[in-house]
Amino acid sequence: MNTSSRINIVLVEPSHPGNIGAVARAAKTMSIGNLVLVNPELFPDRQATVRAVDAVDVLERAVVCTSLKDALGQCTFVVGTSARTRGLPCPQIALRELGSRVWQELEKGHVAIVFGRESSGLSNEEMDLCQYATTIPSVSSLNLAAAVQVICYEIFMAALEQEPDLAGTDCEDALADSAELERLFEHLQAVLLEIEFLDPKQPKLLMRRLRHLYHRARLTQVEVNILRGILSATQRTVSQ
Ligand code: SAH
């Protein structure tokens, strides 16, 4: 998900370093790794590092700014988050629409999602710098990192709906490319002929169906190697 490198999570004056770490962790679990901090009270700090767990890299890359205006410099789509509706609210975007809208906007530029202070949220002037506001339906305001988690989840879910294979984020192995898959299919066809499973006079749609099966699986290079190893072992056994 390369485009997610153009999503910034912006925290305005966070007062607890632990929250900054928890935010980094929450964002990273949803494949979002850009953190921008506007005047954090205490940063870097050990508590932030501890709470980040395996998102320490996000903290290390975090950009610190002295004003929200500077933090939003290159962003073309800015959404402020607020637990409450205001006197003259900026246009609202429903949480459920936010994810797909973010992905549309990423085709044109950079996106920022802005979060407020633990104590008092975002000021009206800060909300004025946002094009839209969104609210997570809740009976009272969420903890900062919990709010970041919910928003990032919505953005991640919208990406998954477009590209379901992103869910396999645990798997870091490179996907097999088309040439590797073609060699696998040739190898498979040769073995199926050798073991007389594939009848060359009546091949029907067998190879096409198998292609569809393997394509759906989005095989990695490692998996292709395993399958080809099985095919080679089958050939050795058959020829004995
Ligand atoms: N007491 C503050 C709440 C701050 S919570 C207030 O009333 O505004 C810290 C930040 O978490 C908020 O500024 C907002 O960015 C985010 N947040 C918390 N609850 C939220 C909700 N229900 N919807 C959207 N954002 C929320």
CSV table of C-alpha atoms and ligand atoms in Angstrom, one decimal:
chain,number,residue,atom,x,y,z
A,1,MET,CA,0.0,0.0,0.0
A,2,ASN,CA,2.4,2.6,-1.2
A,3,THR,CA,0.0,5.5,-1.3
A,4,SER,CA,-0.5,5.3,2.5
A,5,SER,CA,2.9,7.0,2.7
A,6,ARG,CA,1.0,10.1,1.7
A,7,ILE,CA,-1.4,9.9,4.7
A,8,ASN,CA,-0.2,12.0,7.7
A,9,ILE,CA,-1.6,11.5,11.2
A,10,VAL,CA,-1.3,15.0,12.8
A,11,LEU,CA,-1.4,15.4,16.6
A,12,VAL,CA,-1.9,18.9,17.9
A,13,GLU,CA,-0.2,19.5,21.2
A,14,PRO,CA,-0.4,16.1,22.7
A,15,SER,CA,0.4,16.3,26.4
A,16,HIS,CA,1.2,12.7,27.2
A,17,PRO,CA,4.2,11.1,25.5
A,18,GLY,CA,2.6,7.7,26.2
A,19,ASN,CA,-0.3,8.7,24.0
A,20,ILE,CA,2.1,9.6,21.2
A,21,GLY,CA,3.6,6.1,21.3
A,22,ALA,CA,0.1,4.5,21.5
A,23,VAL,CA,-0.9,6.5,18.4
A,24,ALA,CA,2.2,5.4,16.5
A,25,ARG,CA,1.3,1.8,17.3
A,26,ALA,CA,-2.4,2.2,16.4
A,27,ALA,CA,-1.5,3.8,13.0
A,28,LYS,CA,1.1,1.3,12.1
A,29,THR,CA,-1.2,-1.7,12.7
A,30,MET,CA,-3.3,-0.2,9.9
A,31,SER,CA,-0.3,0.4,7.6
A,32,ILE,CA,-0.1,4.1,8.2
A,33,GLY,CA,3.3,5.3,9.3
A,34,ASN,CA,3.6,9.1,9.0
A,35,LEU,CA,3.2,11.0,12.3
A,36,VAL,CA,3.4,14.7,12.5
A,37,LEU,CA,3.5,16.3,16.0
A,38,VAL,CA,2.6,20.0,16.6
A,39,ASN,CA,4.3,21.3,19.7
A,40,PRO,CA,4.2,18.0,21.7
A,41,GLU,CA,4.7,18.7,25.4
A,42,LEU,CA,7.4,16.0,25.8
A,43,PHE,CA,9.0,14.3,22.8
A,44,PRO,CA,11.0,12.2,22.3
A,45,ASP,CA,10.4,10.4,25.6
A,46,ARG,CA,10.9,6.9,27.0
A,47,GLN,CA,7.2,6.5,27.6
A,48,ALA,CA,6.4,7.1,24.0
A,49,THR,CA,9.0,4.5,23.0
A,50,VAL,CA,7.6,1.9,25.4
A,51,ARG,CA,4.0,2.4,24.3
A,52,ALA,CA,4.9,2.3,20.6
A,53,VAL,CA,6.0,-1.3,21.0
A,54,ASP,CA,7.0,-2.3,17.4
A,55,ALA,CA,6.2,1.1,15.9
A,56,VAL,CA,9.3,2.7,17.2
A,57,ASP,CA,10.3,3.4,13.6
A,58,VAL,CA,7.2,5.5,13.2
A,59,LEU,CA,8.3,7.6,16.2
A,60,GLU,CA,11.8,7.9,14.9
A,61,ARG,CA,10.5,9.3,11.6
A,62,ALA,CA,7.9,11.6,13.2
A,63,VAL,CA,8.1,15.2,12.1
A,64,VAL,CA,7.8,17.9,14.8
A,65,CYS,CA,6.3,21.3,13.8
A,66,THR,CA,5.6,24.5,15.7
A,67,SER,CA,2.3,25.3,14.1
A,68,LEU,CA,-0.6,23.3,12.6
A,69,LYS,CA,-0.4,25.5,9.5
A,70,ASP,CA,3.2,24.3,8.9
A,71,ALA,CA,2.2,20.7,9.6
A,72,LEU,CA,-0.5,20.8,6.9
A,73,GLY,CA,1.8,22.6,4.3
A,74,GLN,CA,1.8,20.0,1.5
A,75,CYS,CA,-1.6,18.4,2.2
A,76,THR,CA,-4.4,18.7,-0.3
A,77,PHE,CA,-7.2,17.0,1.8
A,78,VAL,CA,-7.4,17.8,5.5
A,79,VAL,CA,-9.9,16.3,7.9
A,80,GLY,CA,-10.2,17.4,11.5
A,81,THR,CA,-11.5,15.0,14.1
A,82,SER,CA,-13.8,16.2,16.8
A,83,ALA,CA,-15.8,14.5,19.6
A,84,ARG,CA,-18.4,17.2,19.5
A,85,THR,CA,-20.3,19.2,16.9
A,86,ARG,CA,-19.7,23.0,17.0
A,87,GLY,CA,-21.6,26.2,16.6
A,88,LEU,CA,-20.5,26.7,13.0
A,89,PRO,CA,-19.1,23.3,12.0
A,90,CYS,CA,-17.1,22.8,8.9
A,91,PRO,CA,-18.5,20.4,6.4
A,92,GLN,CA,-18.9,17.0,8.0
A,93,ILE,CA,-17.8,13.8,6.4
A,94,ALA,CA,-19.4,10.6,7.8
A,95,LEU,CA,-16.9,8.2,9.2
A,96,ARG,CA,-18.0,5.4,7.0
A,97,GLU,CA,-17.4,7.5,3.9
A,98,LEU,CA,-14.0,8.8,5.1
A,99,GLY,CA,-12.0,5.7,4.1
A,100,SER,CA,-13.0,5.6,0.4
A,101,ARG,CA,-12.8,9.4,0.2
A,102,VAL,CA,-9.2,9.3,1.5
A,103,TRP,CA,-8.2,6.8,-1.2
A,104,GLN,CA,-9.8,9.0,-3.9
A,105,GLU,CA,-7.9,12.0,-2.6
A,106,LEU,CA,-4.6,10.2,-2.5
A,107,GLU,CA,-4.7,9.9,-6.2
A,108,LYS,CA,-4.5,13.7,-6.3
A,109,GLY,CA,-2.2,14.5,-3.4
A,110,HIS,CA,-1.5,14.3,0.3
A,111,VAL,CA,-4.0,13.6,3.1
A,112,ALA,CA,-3.9,14.8,6.7
A,113,ILE,CA,-6.1,13.6,9.5
A,114,VAL,CA,-5.8,16.0,12.5
A,115,PHE,CA,-6.4,15.1,16.1
A,116,GLY,CA,-6.7,17.4,19.1
A,117,ARG,CA,-5.3,17.8,22.6
A,118,GLU,CA,-6.3,15.2,25.2
A,119,SER,CA,-7.7,17.9,27.4
A,120,SER,CA,-9.6,20.2,25.0
A,121,GLY,CA,-9.5,18.8,21.5
A,122,LEU,CA,-9.0,21.2,18.5
A,123,SER,CA,-9.8,25.0,18.7
A,124,ASN,CA,-12.2,26.5,16.2
A,125,GLU,CA,-9.3,28.2,14.5
A,126,GLU,CA,-7.6,24.9,14.1
A,127,MET,CA,-10.8,23.4,12.7
A,128,ASP,CA,-10.9,26.3,10.2
A,129,LEU,CA,-7.7,24.9,8.7
A,130,CYS,CA,-9.5,21.6,8.0
A,131,GLN,CA,-11.7,21.1,4.9
A,132,TYR,CA,-13.9,18.6,6.6
A,133,ALA,CA,-14.6,17.3,10.1
A,134,THR,CA,-15.5,13.8,11.2
A,135,THR,CA,-16.8,12.5,14.4
A,136,ILE,CA,-16.7,8.9,15.6
A,137,PRO,CA,-20.1,8.1,17.0
A,138,SER,CA,-19.7,7.6,20.7
A,139,VAL,CA,-21.3,8.4,24.0
A,140,SER,CA,-18.3,10.3,25.3
A,141,SER,CA,-14.9,11.3,23.8
A,142,LEU,CA,-12.4,8.6,23.1
A,143,ASN,CA,-8.8,8.4,24.2
A,144,LEU,CA,-6.5,9.9,21.6
A,145,ALA,CA,-4.9,6.7,20.4
A,146,ALA,CA,-8.3,4.9,20.4
A,147,ALA,CA,-9.7,7.7,18.1
A,148,VAL,CA,-6.6,7.3,15.8
A,149,GLN,CA,-7.2,3.5,15.8
A,150,VAL,CA,-10.8,3.8,14.7
A,151,ILE,CA,-10.0,6.4,11.9
A,152,CYS,CA,-7.0,4.4,10.6
A,153,TYR,CA,-9.1,1.2,10.7
A,154,GLU,CA,-11.8,2.9,8.5
A,155,ILE,CA,-9.1,4.0,6.0
A,156,PHE,CA,-7.5,0.5,6.0
A,157,MET,CA,-10.8,-1.2,5.5
A,158,ALA,CA,-11.6,1.0,2.5
A,159,ALA,CA,-8.2,-0.1,1.0
A,160,LEU,CA,-9.0,-3.8,1.7
A,161,GLU,CA,-12.3,-3.5,-0.1
A,162,GLN,CA,-10.3,-2.4,-3.2
A,163,GLU,CA,-7.4,-4.8,-2.8
A,164,PRO,CA,-8.4,-7.7,-0.6
A,165,ASP,CA,-4.9,-9.2,-0.7
A,166,LEU,CA,-3.6,-6.4,1.5
A,167,ALA,CA,-5.0,-8.3,4.5
A,168,GLY,CA,-2.1,-10.6,4.3
A,169,THR,CA,0.2,-8.0,5.8
A,170,ASP,CA,1.9,-10.7,8.0
A,171,CYS,CA,3.4,-12.2,4.9
A,172,GLU,CA,6.5,-10.2,3.9
A,173,ASP,CA,7.5,-12.6,1.1
A,174,ALA,CA,7.6,-11.2,-2.4
A,175,LEU,CA,4.8,-12.3,-4.7
A,176,ALA,CA,5.7,-14.6,-7.6
A,177,ASP,CA,5.8,-12.7,-10.9
A,178,SER,CA,4.1,-13.7,-14.1
A,179,ALA,CA,7.2,-15.4,-15.5
A,180,GLU,CA,7.6,-17.6,-12.4
A,181,LEU,CA,3.9,-18.5,-12.4
A,182,GLU,CA,4.2,-19.5,-16.1
A,183,ARG,CA,7.1,-21.8,-15.3
A,184,LEU,CA,5.1,-23.3,-12.5
A,185,PHE,CA,2.1,-23.9,-14.9
A,186,GLU,CA,4.4,-25.5,-17.5
A,187,HIS,CA,6.0,-27.7,-14.9
A,188,LEU,CA,2.6,-28.7,-13.5
A,189,GLN,CA,1.3,-29.5,-17.0
A,190,ALA,CA,4.3,-31.7,-17.7
A,191,VAL,CA,3.8,-33.6,-14.5
A,192,LEU,CA,0.0,-34.0,-15.0
A,193,LEU,CA,0.8,-35.5,-18.4
A,194,GLU,CA,3.5,-37.8,-17.0
A,195,ILE,CA,1.1,-39.1,-14.3
A,196,GLU,CA,-1.6,-39.4,-16.9
A,197,PHE,CA,-4.0,-37.1,-15.0
A,198,LEU,CA,-4.1,-34.8,-18.0
A,199,ASP,CA,-5.3,-36.4,-21.2
A,200,PRO,CA,-3.6,-34.6,-24.1
A,201,LYS,CA,-6.4,-35.7,-26.5
A,202,GLN,CA,-9.0,-34.4,-24.1
A,203,PRO,CA,-7.4,-31.6,-22.0
A,204,LYS,CA,-10.7,-29.9,-21.5
A,205,LEU,CA,-10.4,-26.8,-19.2
A,206,LEU,CA,-8.2,-28.5,-16.6
A,207,MET,CA,-5.1,-26.2,-17.0
A,208,ARG,CA,-7.3,-23.1,-17.2
A,209,ARG,CA,-9.1,-24.1,-14.0
A,210,LEU,CA,-5.8,-24.8,-12.2
A,211,ARG,CA,-4.5,-21.4,-13.4
A,212,HIS,CA,-7.5,-19.7,-11.9
A,213,LEU,CA,-7.0,-21.6,-8.6
A,214,TYR,CA,-3.4,-20.6,-8.3
A,215,HIS,CA,-4.0,-17.0,-9.4
A,216,ARG,CA,-6.6,-16.6,-6.7
A,217,ALA,CA,-4.0,-17.7,-4.1
A,218,ARG,CA,-1.6,-14.8,-5.1
A,219,LEU,CA,1.4,-17.2,-4.7
A,220,THR,CA,4.6,-15.9,-3.3
A,221,GLN,CA,8.0,-16.9,-4.7
A,222,VAL,CA,8.6,-19.1,-1.7
A,223,GLU,CA,5.3,-20.9,-2.3
A,224,VAL,CA,6.1,-21.4,-6.0
A,225,ASN,CA,9.4,-22.9,-5.1
A,226,ILE,CA,7.7,-25.3,-2.7
A,227,LEU,CA,5.1,-26.4,-5.3
A,228,ARG,CA,7.9,-26.8,-7.9
A,229,GLY,CA,9.8,-28.9,-5.4
A,230,ILE,CA,6.8,-31.2,-5.0
A,231,LEU,CA,6.5,-31.5,-8.8
A,232,SER,CA,10.2,-32.4,-9.2
A,233,ALA,CA,9.9,-35.0,-6.4
A,234,THR,CA,6.8,-36.4,-8.1
A,235,GLN,CA,8.8,-36.7,-11.4
A,236,ARG,CA,11.7,-38.5,-9.7
A,237,THR,CA,9.4,-41.0,-8.0
A,238,VAL,CA,7.4,-41.6,-11.2
A,239,SER,CA,10.6,-42.2,-13.3
A,240,GLN,CA,12.0,-44.8,-10.9
B,1,SAH,N1,-12.2,16.8,25.8
B,1,SAH,C1,-11.9,16.9,24.4
B,1,SAH,C2,-11.7,15.5,23.9
B,1,SAH,C3,-10.3,15.3,23.4
B,1,SAH,S1,-10.0,13.7,23.0
B,1,SAH,C4,-13.0,17.5,23.6
B,1,SAH,O1,-14.1,17.5,24.1
B,1,SAH,O2,-12.8,17.9,22.5
B,1,SAH,C5,-8.6,13.9,22.0
B,1,SAH,C6,-8.8,13.9,20.5
B,1,SAH,O3,-9.2,12.6,20.2
B,1,SAH,C7,-9.9,14.8,20.0
B,1,SAH,O4,-9.4,16.1,19.8
B,1,SAH,C8,-10.2,14.1,18.7
B,1,SAH,O5,-9.2,14.4,17.7
B,1,SAH,C9,-10.1,12.7,19.0
B,1,SAH,N2,-11.4,12.1,19.4
B,1,SAH,C10,-11.8,11.7,20.6
B,1,SAH,N3,-13.1,11.2,20.5
B,1,SAH,C11,-13.5,11.4,19.3
B,1,SAH,C12,-14.7,11.2,18.6
B,1,SAH,N4,-15.7,10.6,19.2
B,1,SAH,N5,-14.7,11.5,17.3
B,1,SAH,C13,-13.7,12.0,16.6
B,1,SAH,N6,-12.5,12.3,17.2
B,1,SAH,C14,-12.4,12.0,18.5
